[in-house]
Amino acid sequence: MMMCKQAQAPVIQIITGGMDLSMLRHRPQKEKVVVVMGATGTGKSRLSIDLATRFQGEIINSDKIQVYEGLDIVTNKITEEECDGVPHHLLGIVDPESDFTAGNFVNSASMAMESIVGRGKLPIIAGGSNSFIEALVDDENYDFRSRYDVCFLWVDVAMVVLHQFVADRIDRMVAAGMVEEVRNMYKPNADYSKGIRRAIGVPEFDSYFRAEYSSSSDEKTRTKLLEAAINETKINTCILAHRQLEKIYRLRSVKGWKIHRLNATKVFQVKGREADEAWGELVTGPASMIVNDFLYSFGQSRGFAGKADGRGRGIREAEMGAAMATATY
Ligand SMILES: *[C@@H]1O[C@H](CO)[C@@H](O)[C@H](O)[C@H]1NC(C)=O
Ligand SMILES: *[C@@H]1O[C@H](CO)[C@@H](O)[C@H](O)[C@H]1NC(C)=O
């Protein structure tokens, strides 16, 4: 931290040509956090892992259902293989019968961030529960903002394209054993307003499992009920995607959050290698540049001071000018 400050001061003076920067210089150093937002199915996990790999990050899950242990298929938890060795926090660790509130998230995520920056790593918060992110960032005590600089990224996919994708994804989940997974935790008269049972894909199957239990239902009725449950799961997932999007728009317009939008639509319109290339070009590429600017502009956190090798320092100084232009208001 010391070294970082001393290296910085002369650079700033040269760029600003003697402007009084005492306020900036005495501003306490803040740690840096990246937040990856987006509707369900857009690829938040993929982007967060790409970024964690490039910038030595660790991921904090901000999906209010994926915090629970269990129902790995229904809640679409990423696999060990997809994690690619990147440490994840708040993923599948909460008792599925208990309630995990926004307040619980703020406390747990704050602890995780502290331990991540303490290890010299970059915290990357990723998940679909924008209410959790809002509670963390805009807390009444101003704790978060006084300690962290934040960079918001938003993976956006045109809704019609996303609808088709999430519907197909649910068919794949069913093929992967989703119905058996939910059946295993089915309890007649369970409370669907608590814990992991709130997950989309759980309450929707209630009538179907009820019919299975009842000896009077016939095969045809059960098949129909199963189909209806799958349909309803798809519809509710699309409704969730809309709500998530509305919330992001609101955080942008009403709260004035500076959220960088990445249009990933094309990734979902092509296949195979072409899709991977589109992902790199439209999502990982631009996101990496944004995060690079964010990390290596002035006011670096301790976590990144140590990592500035020759190349990193070059980028940092080049970005300093651009950063100063926006830092003077
Ligand atoms: C499920 O959705 C399909 C396609 O939209 C529709 O054809 C079918 O009738 C629906 N089934 C039930 C039981 O709602
Ligand atoms: C996002 O990308 C798609 C596909 O390339 C394009 O059709 C659409 O207009 C873009 N949306 C916006 C808002 O730029």
PDB file of C-alpha atoms and ligand atoms in Angstrom, residues 224 227-228 231, ligand 1:
ATOM      1  CA  LYS A 224     -50.937 -34.133 -18.116  1.00  0.00           C
ATOM      2  CA  GLU A 227     -46.539 -31.465 -18.609  1.00  0.00           C
ATOM      3  CA  ALA A 228     -48.403 -28.609 -16.968  1.00  0.00           C
ATOM      4  CA  ASN A 231     -44.859 -25.531 -18.669  1.00  0.00           C
TER       5      ASN A 231
HETATM    6  C1  LIG B   1     -47.686 -27.138 -22.410  1.00  0.00           C
HETATM    7  O1  LIG B   1     -47.177 -26.216 -23.354  1.00  0.00           O
HETATM    8  C2  LIG B   1     -47.300 -26.691 -24.697  1.00  0.00           C
HETATM    9  C3  LIG B   1     -46.563 -25.727 -25.597  1.00  0.00           C
HETATM   10  O2  LIG B   1     -46.863 -24.404 -25.300  1.00  0.00           O
HETATM   11  C4  LIG B   1     -48.789 -26.830 -25.034  1.00  0.00           C
HETATM   12  O3  LIG B   1     -48.936 -27.267 -26.365  1.00  0.00           O
HETATM   13  C5  LIG B   1     -49.418 -27.814 -24.079  1.00  0.00           C
HETATM   14  O4  LIG B   1     -50.805 -27.887 -24.298  1.00  0.00           O
HETATM   15  C6  LIG B   1     -49.153 -27.409 -22.633  1.00  0.00           C
HETATM   16  N1  LIG B   1     -49.615 -28.484 -21.761  1.00  0.00           N
HETATM   17  C7  LIG B   1     -50.307 -28.312 -20.654  1.00  0.00           C
HETATM   18  C8  LIG B   1     -50.784 -29.504 -19.960  1.00  0.00           C
HETATM   19  O5  LIG B   1     -50.556 -27.199 -20.208  1.00  0.00           O
END
